[in-house]
Amino acid sequence: MSGWKAYLDIVMKDKTNLKGAGIYGADGAAWAESDWKALSMTAPTKAECKAIYDNVVKGDSSCTNGFVIGGVKYMFIRYEGKADTYSAIAYGKKGATTSVFFVISKAKKAMVYAITKDGANAGNVTGHLNAAAAL
């Protein structure tokens, strides 16, 4: 595959459920990302991405306080996989009554973020898994 955008395109194939996505390195640097401004969202900062990567690498217990992405706090919903593998997934939900989810998949040296459209079921989103596996 040529360029990081090709991996982002894998994530964004699910246009029914997804609003945006991004791929961020272990250091928090953006490798490829949706046009957050066009989506009326603030892009995740390098510090936010680094903090999330560090917490997801550590595992479930370090995610329980939630996480901040683009200045928005997401409640921690659940964690799947093992931190020492490349298949760890963290789910977060925006607010108690809002059904917007952030799904984060850990790849070898990066994280793949996917944000759902309001009302979408995070369990139906799978492009982040395919991209993480390909990285």
mmCIF file with all atom_site columns, C-alpha atoms in Angstrom:
data_model
loop_
_atom_site.group_PDB
_atom_site.id
_atom_site.type_symbol
_atom_site.label_atom_id
_atom_site.label_alt_id
_atom_site.label_comp_id
_atom_site.label_asym_id
_atom_site.label_entity_id
_atom_site.label_seq_id
_atom_site.pdbx_PDB_ins_code
_atom_site.Cartn_x
_atom_site.Cartn_y
_atom_site.Cartn_z
_atom_site.occupancy
_atom_site.B_iso_or_equiv
_atom_site.pdbx_formal_charge
_atom_site.auth_seq_id
_atom_site.auth_comp_id
_atom_site.auth_asym_id
_atom_site.auth_atom_id
_atom_site.pdbx_PDB_model_num
ATOM 1   C CA . MET A 1 1   ? 0.000   0.000  0.000  1.00 0.00 ? 1   MET A CA 1
ATOM 2   C CA . SER A 1 2   ? 1.310   3.430  -0.822 1.00 0.00 ? 2   SER A CA 1
ATOM 3   C CA . GLY A 1 3   ? 0.979   6.174  1.765  1.00 0.00 ? 3   GLY A CA 1
ATOM 4   C CA . TRP A 1 4   ? -0.924  6.306  5.049  1.00 0.00 ? 4   TRP A CA 1
ATOM 5   C CA . LYS A 1 5   ? -4.082  7.617  3.383  1.00 0.00 ? 5   LYS A CA 1
ATOM 6   C CA . ALA A 1 6   ? -4.621  4.181  1.846  1.00 0.00 ? 6   ALA A CA 1
ATOM 7   C CA . TYR A 1 7   ? -4.934  2.754  5.373  1.00 0.00 ? 7   TYR A CA 1
ATOM 8   C CA . LEU A 1 8   ? -7.307  5.548  6.339  1.00 0.00 ? 8   LEU A CA 1
ATOM 9   C CA . ASP A 1 9   ? -9.422  4.665  3.301  1.00 0.00 ? 9   ASP A CA 1
ATOM 10  C CA . ILE A 1 10  ? -9.701  1.085  4.644  1.00 0.00 ? 10  ILE A CA 1
ATOM 11  C CA . VAL A 1 11  ? -11.143 2.438  7.885  1.00 0.00 ? 11  VAL A CA 1
ATOM 12  C CA . MET A 1 12  ? -13.520 4.830  6.131  1.00 0.00 ? 12  MET A CA 1
ATOM 13  C CA . LYS A 1 13  ? -15.096 2.240  3.800  1.00 0.00 ? 13  LYS A CA 1
ATOM 14  C CA . ASP A 1 14  ? -17.974 2.039  6.283  1.00 0.00 ? 14  ASP A CA 1
ATOM 15  C CA . LYS A 1 15  ? -19.613 5.350  5.430  1.00 0.00 ? 15  LYS A CA 1
ATOM 16  C CA . THR A 1 16  ? -22.917 4.235  6.959  1.00 0.00 ? 16  THR A CA 1
ATOM 17  C CA . ASN A 1 17  ? -21.579 4.113  10.521 1.00 0.00 ? 17  ASN A CA 1
ATOM 18  C CA . LEU A 1 18  ? -18.447 6.255  10.504 1.00 0.00 ? 18  LEU A CA 1
ATOM 19  C CA . LYS A 1 19  ? -18.035 9.992  10.715 1.00 0.00 ? 19  LYS A CA 1
ATOM 20  C CA . GLY A 1 20  ? -14.244 10.186 10.723 1.00 0.00 ? 20  GLY A CA 1
ATOM 21  C CA . ALA A 1 21  ? -11.007 8.361  11.452 1.00 0.00 ? 21  ALA A CA 1
ATOM 22  C CA . GLY A 1 22  ? -7.306  8.811  11.994 1.00 0.00 ? 22  GLY A CA 1
ATOM 23  C CA . ILE A 1 23  ? -4.071  6.907  12.329 1.00 0.00 ? 23  ILE A CA 1
ATOM 24  C CA . TYR A 1 24  ? -1.638  8.188  14.951 1.00 0.00 ? 24  TYR A CA 1
ATOM 25  C CA . GLY A 1 25  ? 1.836   6.967  15.870 1.00 0.00 ? 25  GLY A CA 1
ATOM 26  C CA . ALA A 1 26  ? 2.938   5.799  19.313 1.00 0.00 ? 26  ALA A CA 1
ATOM 27  C CA . ASP A 1 27  ? 4.397   9.281  19.811 1.00 0.00 ? 27  ASP A CA 1
ATOM 28  C CA . GLY A 1 28  ? 1.010   10.865 19.040 1.00 0.00 ? 28  GLY A CA 1
ATOM 29  C CA . ALA A 1 29  ? 1.975   12.187 15.601 1.00 0.00 ? 29  ALA A CA 1
ATOM 30  C CA . ALA A 1 30  ? -0.738  12.109 12.925 1.00 0.00 ? 30  ALA A CA 1
ATOM 31  C CA . TRP A 1 31  ? 0.028   9.689  10.099 1.00 0.00 ? 31  TRP A CA 1
ATOM 32  C CA . ALA A 1 32  ? -3.307  10.161 8.313  1.00 0.00 ? 32  ALA A CA 1
ATOM 33  C CA . GLU A 1 33  ? -6.592  11.643 9.463  1.00 0.00 ? 33  GLU A CA 1
ATOM 34  C CA . SER A 1 34  ? -9.995  12.810 8.352  1.00 0.00 ? 34  SER A CA 1
ATOM 35  C CA . ASP A 1 35  ? -10.559 16.496 7.789  1.00 0.00 ? 35  ASP A CA 1
ATOM 36  C CA . TRP A 1 36  ? -11.784 17.078 11.341 1.00 0.00 ? 36  TRP A CA 1
ATOM 37  C CA . LYS A 1 37  ? -12.584 20.738 10.679 1.00 0.00 ? 37  LYS A CA 1
ATOM 38  C CA . ALA A 1 38  ? -14.899 19.776 7.806  1.00 0.00 ? 38  ALA A CA 1
ATOM 39  C CA . LEU A 1 39  ? -16.616 17.367 10.241 1.00 0.00 ? 39  LEU A CA 1
ATOM 40  C CA . SER A 1 40  ? -17.122 20.231 12.736 1.00 0.00 ? 40  SER A CA 1
ATOM 41  C CA . MET A 1 41  ? -14.715 18.562 15.138 1.00 0.00 ? 41  MET A CA 1
ATOM 42  C CA . THR A 1 42  ? -11.367 19.482 16.635 1.00 0.00 ? 42  THR A CA 1
ATOM 43  C CA . ALA A 1 43  ? -8.467  17.245 15.619 1.00 0.00 ? 43  ALA A CA 1
ATOM 44  C CA . PRO A 1 44  ? -6.891  15.174 18.379 1.00 0.00 ? 44  PRO A CA 1
ATOM 45  C CA . THR A 1 45  ? -3.693  16.743 19.693 1.00 0.00 ? 45  THR A CA 1
ATOM 46  C CA . LYS A 1 46  ? -0.375  14.954 19.707 1.00 0.00 ? 46  LYS A CA 1
ATOM 47  C CA . ALA A 1 47  ? -0.444  14.908 23.540 1.00 0.00 ? 47  ALA A CA 1
ATOM 48  C CA . GLU A 1 48  ? -3.953  13.385 23.589 1.00 0.00 ? 48  GLU A CA 1
ATOM 49  C CA . CYS A 1 49  ? -2.954  10.658 21.133 1.00 0.00 ? 49  CYS A CA 1
ATOM 50  C CA . LYS A 1 50  ? 0.242   9.871  23.047 1.00 0.00 ? 50  LYS A CA 1
ATOM 51  C CA . ALA A 1 51  ? -1.685  9.606  26.331 1.00 0.00 ? 51  ALA A CA 1
ATOM 52  C CA . ILE A 1 52  ? -4.263  7.282  24.768 1.00 0.00 ? 52  ILE A CA 1
ATOM 53  C CA . TYR A 1 53  ? -1.575  5.094  23.210 1.00 0.00 ? 53  TYR A CA 1
ATOM 54  C CA . ASP A 1 54  ? 0.232   4.811  26.546 1.00 0.00 ? 54  ASP A CA 1
ATOM 55  C CA . ASN A 1 55  ? -3.001  3.921  28.370 1.00 0.00 ? 55  ASN A CA 1
ATOM 56  C CA . VAL A 1 56  ? -4.193  1.357  25.831 1.00 0.00 ? 56  VAL A CA 1
ATOM 57  C CA . VAL A 1 57  ? -0.749  -0.262 25.838 1.00 0.00 ? 57  VAL A CA 1
ATOM 58  C CA . LYS A 1 58  ? -1.017  -0.633 29.633 1.00 0.00 ? 58  LYS A CA 1
ATOM 59  C CA . GLY A 1 59  ? -4.423  -2.256 29.406 1.00 0.00 ? 59  GLY A CA 1
ATOM 60  C CA . ASP A 1 60  ? -7.927  -2.000 30.780 1.00 0.00 ? 60  ASP A CA 1
ATOM 61  C CA . SER A 1 61  ? -7.305  -0.463 34.213 1.00 0.00 ? 61  SER A CA 1
ATOM 62  C CA . SER A 1 62  ? -5.564  2.633  32.879 1.00 0.00 ? 62  SER A CA 1
ATOM 63  C CA . CYS A 1 63  ? -8.457  3.493  30.545 1.00 0.00 ? 63  CYS A CA 1
ATOM 64  C CA . THR A 1 64  ? -11.214 3.537  33.176 1.00 0.00 ? 64  THR A CA 1
ATOM 65  C CA . ASN A 1 65  ? -11.088 7.319  33.659 1.00 0.00 ? 65  ASN A CA 1
ATOM 66  C CA . GLY A 1 66  ? -11.951 7.783  29.999 1.00 0.00 ? 66  GLY A CA 1
ATOM 67  C CA . PHE A 1 67  ? -9.932  9.687  27.460 1.00 0.00 ? 67  PHE A CA 1
ATOM 68  C CA . VAL A 1 68  ? -9.897  13.045 25.731 1.00 0.00 ? 68  VAL A CA 1
ATOM 69  C CA . ILE A 1 69  ? -9.873  13.326 21.944 1.00 0.00 ? 69  ILE A CA 1
ATOM 70  C CA . GLY A 1 70  ? -10.009 16.708 20.258 1.00 0.00 ? 70  GLY A CA 1
ATOM 71  C CA . GLY A 1 71  ? -10.755 18.330 23.603 1.00 0.00 ? 71  GLY A CA 1
ATOM 72  C CA . VAL A 1 72  ? -13.852 16.136 24.109 1.00 0.00 ? 72  VAL A CA 1
ATOM 73  C CA . LYS A 1 73  ? -14.026 13.725 27.051 1.00 0.00 ? 73  LYS A CA 1
ATOM 74  C CA . TYR A 1 74  ? -15.168 10.192 26.206 1.00 0.00 ? 74  TYR A CA 1
ATOM 75  C CA . MET A 1 75  ? -16.335 7.770  28.869 1.00 0.00 ? 75  MET A CA 1
ATOM 76  C CA . PHE A 1 76  ? -14.507 4.471  28.861 1.00 0.00 ? 76  PHE A CA 1
ATOM 77  C CA . ILE A 1 77  ? -16.937 1.694  27.859 1.00 0.00 ? 77  ILE A CA 1
ATOM 78  C CA . ARG A 1 78  ? -14.849 -1.435 27.482 1.00 0.00 ? 78  ARG A CA 1
ATOM 79  C CA . TYR A 1 79  ? -11.495 -2.859 26.563 1.00 0.00 ? 79  TYR A CA 1
ATOM 80  C CA . GLU A 1 80  ? -10.939 -5.961 24.451 1.00 0.00 ? 80  GLU A CA 1
ATOM 81  C CA . GLY A 1 81  ? -7.789  -7.919 23.764 1.00 0.00 ? 81  GLY A CA 1
ATOM 82  C CA . LYS A 1 82  ? -4.488  -7.951 25.547 1.00 0.00 ? 82  LYS A CA 1
ATOM 83  C CA . ALA A 1 83  ? -2.249  -4.936 25.933 1.00 0.00 ? 83  ALA A CA 1
ATOM 84  C CA . ASP A 1 84  ? 0.823   -6.926 24.895 1.00 0.00 ? 84  ASP A CA 1
ATOM 85  C CA . THR A 1 85  ? -0.723  -7.893 21.564 1.00 0.00 ? 85  THR A CA 1
ATOM 86  C CA . TYR A 1 86  ? -1.586  -5.899 18.474 1.00 0.00 ? 86  TYR A CA 1
ATOM 87  C CA . SER A 1 87  ? -5.293  -6.493 18.821 1.00 0.00 ? 87  SER A CA 1
ATOM 88  C CA . ALA A 1 88  ? -6.159  -4.333 21.828 1.00 0.00 ? 88  ALA A CA 1
ATOM 89  C CA . ILE A 1 89  ? -9.318  -2.273 21.318 1.00 0.00 ? 89  ILE A CA 1
ATOM 90  C CA . ALA A 1 90  ? -10.723 0.453  23.580 1.00 0.00 ? 90  ALA A CA 1
ATOM 91  C CA . TYR A 1 91  ? -14.266 1.801  23.253 1.00 0.00 ? 91  TYR A CA 1
ATOM 92  C CA . GLY A 1 92  ? -15.362 5.203  24.490 1.00 0.00 ? 92  GLY A CA 1
ATOM 93  C CA . LYS A 1 93  ? -18.720 6.961  24.450 1.00 0.00 ? 93  LYS A CA 1
ATOM 94  C CA . LYS A 1 94  ? -19.373 10.690 24.293 1.00 0.00 ? 94  LYS A CA 1
ATOM 95  C CA . GLY A 1 95  ? -21.651 11.536 27.224 1.00 0.00 ? 95  GLY A CA 1
ATOM 96  C CA . ALA A 1 96  ? -24.173 9.393  29.040 1.00 0.00 ? 96  ALA A CA 1
ATOM 97  C CA . THR A 1 97  ? -26.953 9.958  26.512 1.00 0.00 ? 97  THR A CA 1
ATOM 98  C CA . THR A 1 98  ? -25.059 10.554 23.269 1.00 0.00 ? 98  THR A CA 1
ATOM 99  C CA . SER A 1 99  ? -24.483 7.514  21.120 1.00 0.00 ? 99  SER A CA 1
ATOM 100 C CA . VAL A 1 100 ? -21.286 8.693  19.460 1.00 0.00 ? 100 VAL A CA 1
ATOM 101 C CA . PHE A 1 101 ? -18.459 6.228  19.994 1.00 0.00 ? 101 PHE A CA 1
ATOM 102 C CA . PHE A 1 102 ? -14.714 6.385  19.568 1.00 0.00 ? 102 PHE A CA 1
ATOM 103 C CA . VAL A 1 103 ? -13.146 3.021  18.803 1.00 0.00 ? 103 VAL A CA 1
ATOM 104 C CA . ILE A 1 104 ? -9.384  2.687  19.093 1.00 0.00 ? 104 ILE A CA 1
ATOM 105 C CA . SER A 1 105 ? -7.400  -0.255 17.737 1.00 0.00 ? 105 SER A CA 1
ATOM 106 C CA . LYS A 1 106 ? -3.758  -0.758 18.585 1.00 0.00 ? 106 LYS A CA 1
ATOM 107 C CA . ALA A 1 107 ? -1.390  -1.687 15.773 1.00 0.00 ? 107 ALA A CA 1
ATOM 108 C CA . LYS A 1 108 ? 2.329   -2.441 16.167 1.00 0.00 ? 108 LYS A CA 1
ATOM 109 C CA . LYS A 1 109 ? 3.441   1.189  16.400 1.00 0.00 ? 109 LYS A CA 1
ATOM 110 C CA . ALA A 1 110 ? 0.251   3.153  15.949 1.00 0.00 ? 110 ALA A CA 1
ATOM 111 C CA . MET A 1 111 ? -3.386  3.533  16.925 1.00 0.00 ? 111 MET A CA 1
ATOM 112 C CA . VAL A 1 112 ? -6.312  3.556  14.511 1.00 0.00 ? 112 VAL A CA 1
ATOM 113 C CA . TYR A 1 113 ? -9.174  5.806  15.669 1.00 0.00 ? 113 TYR A CA 1
ATOM 114 C CA . ALA A 1 114 ? -12.702 5.614  14.316 1.00 0.00 ? 114 ALA A CA 1
ATOM 115 C CA . ILE A 1 115 ? -15.584 7.863  15.377 1.00 0.00 ? 115 ILE A CA 1
ATOM 116 C CA . THR A 1 116 ? -19.133 6.791  14.683 1.00 0.00 ? 116 THR A CA 1
ATOM 117 C CA . LYS A 1 117 ? -22.012 8.869  13.492 1.00 0.00 ? 117 LYS A CA 1
ATOM 118 C CA . ASP A 1 118 ? -24.631 9.637  16.128 1.00 0.00 ? 118 ASP A CA 1
ATOM 119 C CA . GLY A 1 119 ? -26.804 6.571  16.675 1.00 0.00 ? 119 GLY A CA 1
ATOM 120 C CA . ALA A 1 120 ? -24.402 4.093  15.062 1.00 0.00 ? 120 ALA A CA 1
ATOM 121 C CA . ASN A 1 121 ? -23.504 0.894  16.881 1.00 0.00 ? 121 ASN A CA 1
ATOM 122 C CA . ALA A 1 122 ? -19.755 0.750  17.578 1.00 0.00 ? 122 ALA A CA 1
ATOM 123 C CA . GLY A 1 123 ? -19.915 -3.041 17.321 1.00 0.00 ? 123 GLY A CA 1
ATOM 124 C CA . ASN A 1 124 ? -20.781 -2.722 13.628 1.00 0.00 ? 124 ASN A CA 1
ATOM 125 C CA . VAL A 1 125 ? -17.606 -0.768 12.875 1.00 0.00 ? 125 VAL A CA 1
ATOM 126 C CA . THR A 1 126 ? -14.809 -3.029 11.641 1.00 0.00 ? 126 THR A CA 1
ATOM 127 C CA . GLY A 1 127 ? -12.627 -0.984 9.287  1.00 0.00 ? 127 GLY A CA 1
ATOM 128 C CA . HIS A 1 128 ? -10.317 0.001  12.142 1.00 0.00 ? 128 HIS A CA 1
ATOM 129 C CA . LEU A 1 129 ? -9.545  -3.696 12.708 1.00 0.00 ? 129 LEU A CA 1
ATOM 130 C CA . ASN A 1 130 ? -8.663  -4.231 9.057  1.00 0.00 ? 130 ASN A CA 1
ATOM 131 C CA . ALA A 1 131 ? -6.404  -1.178 8.974  1.00 0.00 ? 131 ALA A CA 1
ATOM 132 C CA . ALA A 1 132 ? -4.686  -2.088 12.260 1.00 0.00 ? 132 ALA A CA 1
ATOM 133 C CA . ALA A 1 133 ? -4.010  -5.602 10.970 1.00 0.00 ? 133 ALA A CA 1
ATOM 134 C CA . ALA A 1 134 ? -2.536  -4.205 7.754  1.00 0.00 ? 134 ALA A CA 1
ATOM 135 C CA . LEU A 1 135 ? -0.230  -1.714 9.485  1.00 0.00 ? 135 LEU A CA 1
#
